[in-house]
């Protein structure tokens, strides 16, 4: 395919010249990826004019000239619905962009004036930024590639806490009755898979995130396909690997293991290969405040899910060679999203809590010598900070509009700086209220520290 080859070569050349950057915007479902991408595109499009991007050096110095969406590379992937997202925010009353149901891609050309003019150096330069959006549910399938069916089955049980396990009780009752060596009955396996899927859906509704397989929650175009009809098999502890491997193809064990492998090879691996291998930079978005509201079991579950997830990416320093042929993530941001849900003096605490939540992956990144920055941000700020007099004292509060359109003035609570103790959950907790986006105004979307995120993720490429 000469066309593909030309495209790949062009890519290599652009990468080599540092004029192309692939940014992975990762996060679990509802972390705020779509909002972040929408705001990122919006801020860059307004750069130099109405956007407030003082923490982005190229913008502050007036060197950032703007950005335009251009034809993306992979024509088989839908375009990120920026216009729809922007339109929902402009509605009256404004709405948050629709949840993501599939994958989409976006390519921006950012134009800037280099910081130093030199002989033979053009007056303006373009940086191509590739971004894409996908459902967070699918991301959690990446760790599944490290397992075979047997080890996967076992971990699914070991990790689930009591609440999550209770949600799968109906499924567990049926699944425990299956003998691994019995002949598989297709219809029955389909039924039990549906029980498993429904247990997972219930767990997600209840705020859990560490749920696999991701396509059970959001099947995309695979609804009702037999590849989605498997589940972990309880009671494998009494079976040796050899005995299981010797079971006939028609047995329950072999049938489920076959589907698991198919799912790995035909669903997860292509998703990983095509979209997740070739990144240069990454931002991991985490809805810390949402998890704080959901309680200790969910909080722990989120921490596990994120640690597992970050193992699926390639991190490493970029040499010229690796930059060309095996791109790796050489710089990373982790961000607590929706920071407009707490008053400004809580932002530092929020970052502390984010770092505590990601303690394990952060250790590994530090060991690998990858620069990481932790921050809090609001992609699309929905509240305004206010000082109010309360019992004779000045305190800070948030002014916003509830999702039902009620005006609100609240103090949502203190953010703990470490993983909260049992005591915190019992006494205080955290009350997360969903806000409606602010009515649309001319210019770029209101935000908190989007410019800091941009400076860290691409500031050096705009020099
Ligand atoms: N107040 C506020 N809410 C946000 C912000 N970003 C996301 N949200 C809320 O979180 C929800 C999920 O965000 P979304 O970007 O769709 O998450 P995704 O699943 O990671 O793409 C949105 O519908 C909003 O209600 C933000 O910056 N501020
Ligand atoms: Mg989304």
Coordinates of N, CA and C in Angstrom, one line a residue, residues 230-446:
X230 N -18.6 -14.7 27.4 CA -17.7 -15.4 28.3 C -17.7 -14.7 29.7
X231 N -17.1 -15.4 30.7 CA -17.0 -14.8 32.0 C -16.0 -15.6 32.8
X232 N -15.5 -15.1 33.9 CA -14.5 -15.9 34.7 C -15.2 -17.1 35.2
X233 N -14.5 -18.2 35.4 CA -15.1 -19.4 35.9 C -14.7 -19.6 37.3
X234 N -15.7 -19.7 38.2 CA -15.3 -20.0 39.6 C -14.8 -21.4 39.8
X235 N -14.2 -21.7 40.9 CA -13.8 -23.1 41.2 C -12.8 -23.7 40.4
X236 N -11.9 -22.9 39.8 CA -10.8 -23.5 39.1 C -9.6 -23.8 40.0
X237 N -9.7 -23.4 41.2 CA -8.5 -23.6 42.1 C -8.1 -25.1 42.3
X238 N -9.1 -26.0 42.1 CA -8.8 -27.4 42.3 C -8.3 -28.1 41.0
X239 N -8.2 -27.3 40.0 CA -7.8 -27.9 38.7 C -6.3 -27.5 38.4
X240 N -5.5 -28.4 38.0 CA -4.2 -28.1 37.6 C -4.2 -27.5 36.1
X241 N -3.2 -26.8 35.8 CA -3.2 -26.2 34.5 C -3.2 -27.3 33.4
X242 N -2.4 -28.4 33.7 CA -2.3 -29.5 32.7 C -3.7 -30.1 32.4
X243 N -4.4 -30.4 33.5 CA -5.7 -31.0 33.4 C -6.6 -30.1 32.6
X244 N -6.6 -28.9 32.9 CA -7.5 -27.9 32.2 C -7.1 -27.9 30.7
X245 N -5.8 -27.9 30.4 CA -5.4 -27.8 29.0 C -5.8 -29.0 28.2
X246 N -5.9 -30.2 28.9 CA -6.2 -31.4 28.3 C -7.7 -31.6 28.0
X247 N -8.5 -30.7 28.5 CA -10.0 -30.8 28.3 C -10.4 -30.7 26.8
X248 N -11.4 -31.4 26.4 CA -11.8 -31.3 25.0 C -12.3 -29.9 24.6
X249 N -12.2 -29.6 23.3 CA -12.7 -28.3 22.8 C -14.1 -28.0 23.1
X250 N -14.9 -29.1 23.3 CA -16.3 -28.9 23.5 C -16.7 -28.6 25.0
X251 N -15.7 -28.7 25.9 CA -16.0 -28.5 27.3 C -16.2 -27.0 27.6
X252 N -16.9 -26.8 28.7 CA -17.2 -25.4 29.1 C -15.9 -24.6 29.3
X253 N -14.9 -25.2 29.9 CA -13.6 -24.5 30.1 C -13.0 -24.1 28.8
X254 N -12.9 -25.1 27.9 CA -12.2 -24.8 26.6 C -13.0 -23.7 25.8
X255 N -14.4 -23.8 25.9 CA -15.2 -22.8 25.1 C -15.0 -21.4 25.6
X256 N -15.0 -21.3 27.0 CA -14.8 -19.9 27.5 C -13.4 -19.4 27.3
X257 N -12.4 -20.3 27.4 CA -11.1 -19.9 27.2 C -10.9 -19.4 25.7
X258 N -11.5 -20.1 24.8 CA -11.4 -19.8 23.4 C -12.0 -18.4 23.1
X259 N -13.1 -18.1 23.7 CA -13.7 -16.8 23.5 C -12.9 -15.7 24.2
X260 N -12.3 -16.0 25.3 CA -11.5 -15.0 26.0 C -10.3 -14.7 25.1
X261 N -9.7 -15.7 24.5 CA -8.5 -15.5 23.6 C -9.0 -14.7 22.4
X262 N -10.1 -15.0 21.9 CA -10.6 -14.3 20.7 C -10.8 -12.8 21.1
X263 N -11.4 -12.6 22.2 CA -11.6 -11.2 22.7 C -10.3 -10.5 22.8
X264 N -9.3 -11.1 23.3 CA -7.9 -10.5 23.4 C -7.4 -10.2 22.1
X265 N -7.4 -11.1 21.2 CA -6.8 -11.0 19.9 C -7.5 -10.1 18.9
X266 N -8.8 -10.1 18.9 CA -9.6 -9.4 17.9 C -10.3 -8.2 18.4
X267 N -10.3 -8.0 19.7 CA -10.9 -6.8 20.2 C -9.9 -5.9 20.9
X268 N -9.2 -6.4 21.9 CA -8.3 -5.6 22.7 C -7.0 -5.3 22.0
X269 N -6.4 -6.3 21.4 CA -5.1 -6.1 20.9 C -5.1 -5.0 19.7
X270 N -6.1 -5.2 18.8 CA -6.1 -4.1 17.7 C -6.3 -2.7 18.3
X271 N -7.2 -2.6 19.3 CA -7.4 -1.3 19.9 C -6.1 -0.8 20.5
X272 N -5.4 -1.6 21.1 CA -4.1 -1.2 21.7 C -3.1 -0.9 20.6
X273 N -3.0 -1.8 19.7 CA -2.0 -1.6 18.6 C -2.2 -0.3 17.8
X274 N -3.5 -0.1 17.4 CA -3.8 1.0 16.6 C -3.8 2.3 17.3
X275 N -4.1 2.3 18.6 CA -4.3 3.6 19.2 C -3.4 3.9 20.4
X276 N -2.9 2.9 21.0 CA -2.2 3.2 22.3 C -0.7 3.0 22.3
X277 N -0.2 2.6 21.2 CA 1.2 2.3 21.3 C 2.1 3.5 21.0
X278 N 1.6 4.4 20.2 CA 2.5 5.4 19.6 C 2.3 6.8 20.2
X279 N 2.3 6.9 21.5 CA 2.2 8.2 22.1 C 3.5 8.8 22.5
X280 N 3.6 10.1 22.5 CA 4.7 10.8 23.0 C 4.5 11.4 24.3
X281 N 3.3 11.8 24.6 CA 3.0 12.5 25.9 C 1.6 11.9 26.4
X282 N 1.4 12.1 27.7 CA 0.2 11.5 28.2 C -0.4 12.4 29.3
X283 N -1.7 12.6 29.4 CA -2.3 13.2 30.5 C -3.3 12.2 31.1
X284 N -3.2 11.9 32.3 CA -4.1 11.0 33.0 C -5.1 11.8 33.8
X285 N -6.4 11.7 33.4 CA -7.4 12.5 34.1 C -8.1 11.7 35.1
X286 N -8.3 12.2 36.3 CA -8.9 11.4 37.4 C -9.9 12.2 38.1
X287 N -11.1 11.7 38.2 CA -12.2 12.3 38.9 C -12.1 12.0 40.4
X288 N -11.1 12.6 41.1 CA -10.8 12.4 42.5 C -12.0 12.7 43.3
X289 N -12.6 13.8 43.0 CA -13.7 14.3 43.9 C -14.9 13.4 43.8
X290 N -15.2 12.9 42.6 CA -16.3 11.9 42.4 C -16.0 10.7 43.3
X291 N -14.8 10.2 43.2 CA -14.5 9.0 44.0 C -14.6 9.2 45.5
X292 N -14.2 10.5 45.9 CA -14.3 10.8 47.3 C -15.7 10.8 47.8
X293 N -16.6 11.2 46.9 CA -18.1 11.2 47.3 C -18.6 9.7 47.4
X294 N -18.0 8.8 46.5 CA -18.6 7.5 46.4 C -18.2 6.5 47.6
X295 N -17.2 6.9 48.4 CA -16.9 6.1 49.5 C -15.6 5.2 49.4
X296 N -15.2 4.6 50.5 CA -13.9 3.9 50.6 C -13.7 2.8 49.6
X297 N -14.7 1.9 49.4 CA -14.5 0.8 48.5 C -14.2 1.2 47.1
X298 N -15.0 2.2 46.6 CA -14.8 2.8 45.3 C -13.5 3.5 45.1
X299 N -13.1 4.1 46.2 CA -11.9 4.9 46.2 C -10.7 3.9 45.9
X300 N -10.7 2.8 46.7 CA -9.7 1.8 46.6 C -9.7 1.2 45.2
X301 N -10.9 0.9 44.7 CA -11.1 0.3 43.4 C -10.5 1.2 42.3
X302 N -10.7 2.5 42.4 CA -10.2 3.5 41.5 C -8.7 3.5 41.5
X303 N -8.1 3.4 42.7 CA -6.7 3.4 42.8 C -6.1 2.2 42.1
X304 N -6.7 1.0 42.3 CA -6.2 -0.2 41.7 C -6.4 -0.1 40.2
X305 N -7.5 0.4 39.7 CA -7.8 0.4 38.3 C -6.7 1.3 37.6
X306 N -6.4 2.5 38.2 CA -5.4 3.4 37.6 C -4.0 2.8 37.6
X307 N -3.6 2.1 38.7 CA -2.3 1.5 38.8 C -2.2 0.5 37.6
X308 N -3.2 -0.3 37.5 CA -3.2 -1.4 36.5 C -3.1 -0.8 35.1
X309 N -3.9 0.3 34.9 CA -4.0 0.9 33.6 C -2.6 1.5 33.1
X310 N -2.0 2.1 34.1 CA -0.7 2.9 33.7 C 0.4 1.9 33.4
X311 N 0.2 0.6 33.8 CA 1.2 -0.4 33.4 C 1.1 -0.7 31.9
X312 N 0.0 -0.3 31.2 CA -0.1 -0.7 29.8 C 0.6 0.2 28.9
X313 N 1.1 1.3 29.4 CA 1.8 2.3 28.5 C 3.3 2.1 28.5
X314 N 3.9 2.5 27.4 CA 5.3 2.5 27.2 C 5.9 3.8 27.7
X315 N 6.7 3.8 28.8 CA 7.3 5.0 29.2 C 8.8 4.9 29.0
X316 N 9.5 6.0 28.7 CA 10.9 5.9 28.5 C 11.4 7.2 27.9
X317 N 12.7 7.4 28.1 CA 13.3 8.6 27.6 C 13.4 8.5 26.1
X318 N 13.3 9.6 25.4 CA 13.4 9.6 23.9 C 14.8 9.8 23.4
X319 N 15.3 8.9 22.8 CA 16.6 9.1 22.0 C 16.1 9.4 20.6
X320 N 17.0 9.9 19.8 CA 16.6 10.2 18.4 C 16.0 8.9 17.8
X321 N 16.6 7.8 18.1 CA 16.2 6.5 17.5 C 14.8 6.2 18.0
X322 N 14.6 6.2 19.3 CA 13.3 5.8 19.8 C 12.2 6.7 19.4
X323 N 12.6 8.0 19.2 CA 11.6 9.0 18.8 C 11.1 8.6 17.4
X324 N 12.0 8.1 16.6 CA 11.5 7.8 15.2 C 10.8 6.4 15.1
X325 N 11.3 5.5 15.8 CA 10.8 4.1 15.5 C 10.0 3.5 16.6
X326 N 10.3 3.8 17.9 CA 9.5 3.2 18.9 C 9.1 4.3 19.9
X327 N 8.1 5.1 19.5 CA 7.8 6.2 20.3 C 7.4 5.8 21.7
X328 N 7.8 6.6 22.7 CA 7.5 6.3 24.1 C 7.0 7.5 24.7
X329 N 6.3 7.4 25.8 CA 5.8 8.6 26.5 C 7.0 9.1 27.3
X330 N 7.4 10.4 27.0 CA 8.6 10.9 27.7 C 8.2 12.0 28.7
X331 N 6.9 12.2 28.8 CA 6.5 13.3 29.8 C 5.0 13.1 30.1
X332 N 4.6 13.3 31.3 CA 3.3 12.9 31.7 C 2.7 13.9 32.7
X333 N 1.4 14.1 32.5 CA 0.7 15.0 33.5 C -0.4 14.1 34.2
X334 N -0.6 14.2 35.5 CA -1.7 13.6 36.1 C -2.6 14.8 36.6
X335 N -3.9 14.7 36.4 CA -4.7 15.8 36.8 C -6.0 15.4 37.4
X336 N -6.2 16.0 38.6 CA -7.5 15.9 39.2 C -8.5 16.8 38.5
X337 N -9.5 16.3 37.8 CA -10.4 17.1 37.0 C -11.5 17.7 37.9
X338 N -12.3 18.6 37.3 CA -13.5 19.2 37.9 C -13.2 20.0 39.2
X339 N -12.0 20.6 39.2 CA -11.5 21.3 40.3 C -12.4 22.5 40.7
X340 N -13.3 22.9 39.7 CA -14.2 23.9 40.0 C -15.3 23.5 41.0
X341 N -15.2 22.2 41.5 CA -16.2 21.7 42.5 C -15.7 22.0 43.9
X342 N -14.5 22.5 44.0 CA -14.1 22.9 45.4 C -13.6 24.3 45.3
X343 N -13.5 24.9 46.5 CA -13.1 26.3 46.6 C -11.6 26.4 46.4
X344 N -11.1 27.5 45.9 CA -9.7 27.6 45.4 C -8.6 27.2 46.4
X345 N -8.9 27.5 47.7 CA -7.8 27.1 48.7 C -7.7 25.6 48.9
X346 N -8.7 24.8 48.3 CA -8.7 23.4 48.4 C -7.8 22.7 47.3
X347 N -7.5 23.5 46.3 CA -6.8 22.9 45.1 C -5.5 22.2 45.5
X348 N -4.7 22.8 46.4 CA -3.5 22.2 46.8 C -3.7 20.9 47.4
X349 N -4.7 20.8 48.2 CA -5.1 19.6 48.9 C -5.5 18.5 47.9
X350 N -6.2 19.0 46.9 CA -6.7 18.1 45.9 C -5.6 17.4 45.2
X351 N -4.5 18.2 44.9 CA -3.3 17.6 44.2 C -2.7 16.6 45.2
X352 N -2.6 16.9 46.5 CA -2.0 16.0 47.4 C -2.8 14.7 47.4
X353 N -4.1 14.7 47.4 CA -4.9 13.5 47.4 C -4.7 12.7 46.1
X354 N -4.6 13.4 45.0 CA -4.3 12.8 43.7 C -3.0 12.0 43.7
X355 N -2.0 12.6 44.3 CA -0.7 12.0 44.4 C -0.8 10.7 45.3
X356 N -1.6 10.8 46.4 CA -1.7 9.7 47.2 C -2.4 8.5 46.5
X357 N -3.4 8.9 45.7 CA -4.2 7.9 45.0 C -3.3 7.2 44.0
X358 N -2.4 7.9 43.4 CA -1.5 7.3 42.3 C -0.1 7.0 42.9
X359 N 0.0 6.8 44.2 CA 1.3 6.6 44.8 C 2.1 5.5 44.1
X360 N 1.5 4.4 43.8 CA 2.3 3.3 43.2 C 2.8 3.6 41.8
X361 N 1.9 4.0 40.9 CA 2.4 4.3 39.5 C 3.4 5.5 39.6
X362 N 3.3 6.4 40.5 CA 4.2 7.5 40.5 C 5.6 7.1 40.9
X363 N 5.7 6.1 41.8 CA 7.0 5.5 42.2 C 7.7 4.9 41.0
X364 N 6.9 4.1 40.2 CA 7.5 3.5 39.0 C 7.9 4.5 38.0
X365 N 7.2 5.6 37.8 CA 7.6 6.6 36.8 C 8.8 7.3 37.3
X366 N 8.9 7.5 38.6 CA 10.1 8.2 39.1 C 11.3 7.4 38.9
X367 N 11.1 6.1 39.1 CA 12.2 5.1 38.9 C 12.7 5.1 37.5
X368 N 11.7 5.2 36.6 CA 12.0 5.2 35.1 C 12.5 6.6 34.7
X369 N 12.6 7.5 35.6 CA 13.1 8.9 35.3 C 12.2 9.6 34.3
X370 N 10.9 9.5 34.4 CA 10.0 10.2 33.5 C 9.5 11.4 34.3
X371 N 9.6 12.6 33.7 CA 9.0 13.8 34.3 C 7.5 13.7 34.4
X372 N 7.0 13.9 35.6 CA 5.5 13.9 35.8 C 5.1 15.1 36.6
X373 N 4.0 15.7 36.2 CA 3.5 16.9 36.9 C 2.1 16.5 37.4
X374 N 1.9 16.8 38.7 CA 0.5 16.6 39.2 C -0.2 17.9 39.3
X375 N -1.4 18.0 38.9 CA -2.1 19.3 38.9 C -3.6 19.1 39.1
X376 N -4.3 20.1 39.4 CA -5.8 20.1 39.4 C -6.2 21.1 38.4
X377 N -7.3 20.7 37.7 CA -7.8 21.6 36.7 C -9.3 21.5 36.5
X378 N -9.9 22.5 35.9 CA -11.3 22.3 35.4 C -11.3 22.6 33.9
X379 N -11.6 21.7 33.1 CA -11.6 21.9 31.7 C -12.6 22.9 31.3
X380 N -13.8 22.8 31.9 CA -14.9 23.7 31.6 C -15.4 24.2 33.0
X381 N -15.0 25.4 33.4 CA -15.3 25.8 34.7 C -16.8 26.2 34.8
X382 N -17.5 25.5 35.8 CA -19.0 25.7 35.9 C -19.3 26.6 37.1
X383 N -18.4 26.9 37.9 CA -18.7 27.7 39.1 C -17.8 28.9 39.2
X384 N -18.2 29.8 40.2 CA -17.3 31.0 40.5 C -17.1 30.9 42.0
X385 N -15.8 31.3 42.3 CA -15.5 31.3 43.7 C -16.0 32.7 44.3
X386 N -16.6 32.6 45.5 CA -17.1 33.8 46.2 C -16.6 33.8 47.7
X387 N -16.5 35.0 48.2 CA -16.3 35.1 49.6 C -17.6 35.4 50.3
X388 N -18.0 34.6 51.3 CA -19.2 34.9 52.0 C -19.0 35.1 53.5
X389 N -19.9 35.8 54.1 CA -19.8 35.9 55.6 C -20.7 34.9 56.2
X390 N -20.1 34.0 57.0 CA -20.8 33.0 57.6 C -20.5 33.0 59.1
X391 N -21.5 33.2 59.9 CA -21.3 33.3 61.4 C -20.2 34.2 61.8
X392 N -20.3 35.4 61.1 CA -19.3 36.4 61.5 C -17.9 36.3 60.9
X393 N -17.7 35.2 60.1 CA -16.4 35.0 59.5 C -16.5 35.0 58.0
X394 N -15.4 35.4 57.4 CA -15.4 35.4 55.9 C -14.9 34.0 55.5
X395 N -15.7 33.3 54.7 CA -15.3 32.0 54.2 C -15.5 32.0 52.7
X396 N -14.8 31.0 52.0 CA -15.0 31.0 50.6 C -16.1 30.0 50.2
X397 N -16.8 30.2 49.1 CA -17.9 29.4 48.7 C -17.9 29.3 47.2
X398 N -18.8 28.4 46.7 CA -18.9 28.3 45.2 C -20.3 28.7 44.8
X399 N -20.3 29.5 43.7 CA -21.6 29.9 43.2 C -21.8 29.2 41.8
X400 N -22.9 28.5 41.7 CA -23.1 27.8 40.4 C -24.6 27.6 40.3
X401 N -24.9 26.7 39.3 CA -26.3 26.4 39.0 C -26.4 24.9 39.0
X402 N -27.4 24.3 39.8 CA -27.5 22.9 39.8 C -28.0 22.4 38.4
X403 N -28.0 21.1 38.2 CA -28.4 20.5 36.9 C -29.9 20.8 36.7
X404 N -30.7 21.0 37.7 CA -32.1 21.4 37.5 C -32.3 22.8 37.4
X405 N -31.2 23.6 37.4 CA -31.4 25.0 37.1 C -31.6 25.9 38.4
X406 N -31.4 25.3 39.6 CA -31.4 26.0 40.8 C -30.1 26.8 41.1
X407 N -30.2 28.1 41.4 CA -28.9 28.8 41.8 C -28.4 28.2 43.1
X408 N -27.1 28.0 43.2 CA -26.5 27.4 44.4 C -25.4 28.2 44.9
X409 N -25.3 28.3 46.2 CA -24.1 28.9 46.9 C -23.7 27.9 48.0
X410 N -22.6 27.2 47.8 CA -22.2 26.1 48.7 C -20.8 26.1 49.1
X411 N -20.5 25.4 50.2 CA -19.2 25.1 50.5 C -19.1 23.5 50.6
X412 N -18.6 22.9 49.5 CA -18.7 21.5 49.4 C -17.9 20.6 50.4
X413 N -16.9 21.2 51.1 CA -16.2 20.5 52.1 C -14.7 20.5 51.9
X414 N -14.0 20.0 52.9 CA -12.6 20.0 52.9 C -12.1 18.7 52.1
X415 N -11.1 18.9 51.4 CA -10.5 17.7 50.7 C -9.4 17.2 51.6
X416 N -9.4 15.9 51.9 CA -8.3 15.3 52.7 C -7.0 15.3 51.8
X417 N -5.9 15.4 52.4 CA -4.7 15.4 51.6 C -4.1 14.0 51.4
X418 N -4.6 13.1 52.2 CA -4.1 11.7 52.1 C -5.3 10.8 51.9
X419 N -5.0 9.5 51.6 CA -6.0 8.5 51.5 C -6.8 8.6 52.8
X420 N -8.1 8.9 52.7 CA -8.9 9.1 53.9 C -8.9 7.9 54.8
X421 N -9.0 8.2 56.1 CA -9.1 7.1 57.1 C -10.6 6.7 57.2
X422 N -10.9 5.6 57.8 CA -12.3 5.2 58.0 C -13.1 6.3 58.7
X423 N -12.4 7.0 59.6 CA -13.0 8.1 60.3 C -13.6 9.2 59.4
X424 N -12.8 9.5 58.4 CA -13.2 10.6 57.5 C -14.5 10.2 56.8
X425 N -14.6 8.9 56.4 CA -15.8 8.5 55.6 C -17.0 8.5 56.5
X426 N -16.8 8.1 57.8 CA -17.9 8.1 58.7 C -18.4 9.5 59.1
X427 N -17.4 10.3 59.5 CA -17.8 11.6 60.0 C -18.2 12.7 58.9
X428 N -17.3 12.8 57.9 CA -17.4 13.9 57.1 C -17.8 13.6 55.7
X429 N -17.1 12.8 55.0 CA -17.4 12.5 53.6 C -17.3 13.8 52.8
X430 N -17.7 13.7 51.6 CA -17.6 14.8 50.7 C -18.8 14.9 49.8
X431 N -19.4 16.0 49.7 CA -20.6 16.1 49.0 C -20.4 16.8 47.6
X432 N -20.5 15.9 46.6 CA -20.2 16.3 45.3 C -21.5 16.7 44.6
X433 N -21.7 17.9 44.2 CA -22.9 18.3 43.5 C -22.6 18.6 42.0
X434 N -23.4 18.0 41.1 CA -23.1 18.3 39.7 C -23.6 19.6 39.4
X435 N -22.8 20.4 38.7 CA -23.2 21.7 38.2 C -23.5 21.8 36.7
X436 N -24.4 22.6 36.4 CA -24.6 22.9 35.0 C -23.5 23.8 34.4
X437 N -23.1 23.6 33.2 CA -22.1 24.6 32.6 C -22.7 26.0 32.6
X438 N -21.8 27.0 32.7 CA -22.2 28.4 32.7 C -22.8 28.7 31.3
X439 N -23.7 29.7 31.4 CA -24.3 30.1 30.1 C -23.1 30.6 29.2
X440 N -23.3 30.3 27.9 CA -22.2 30.6 27.0 C -21.9 32.1 26.8
X441 N -20.7 32.4 26.7 CA -20.3 33.8 26.5 C -19.3 33.8 25.4
X442 N -19.1 35.0 24.7 CA -18.2 35.1 23.6 C -16.8 34.7 24.1
X443 N -16.0 34.2 23.2 CA -14.6 33.8 23.6 C -14.5 32.4 23.9
X444 N -13.3 32.0 24.5 CA -13.0 30.6 24.8 C -13.8 30.2 26.1
X445 N -13.9 28.9 26.2 CA -14.6 28.4 27.4 C -13.8 28.8 28.7
X446 N -14.6 29.0 29.8 CA -13.9 29.3 31.0 C -13.2 28.1 31.6

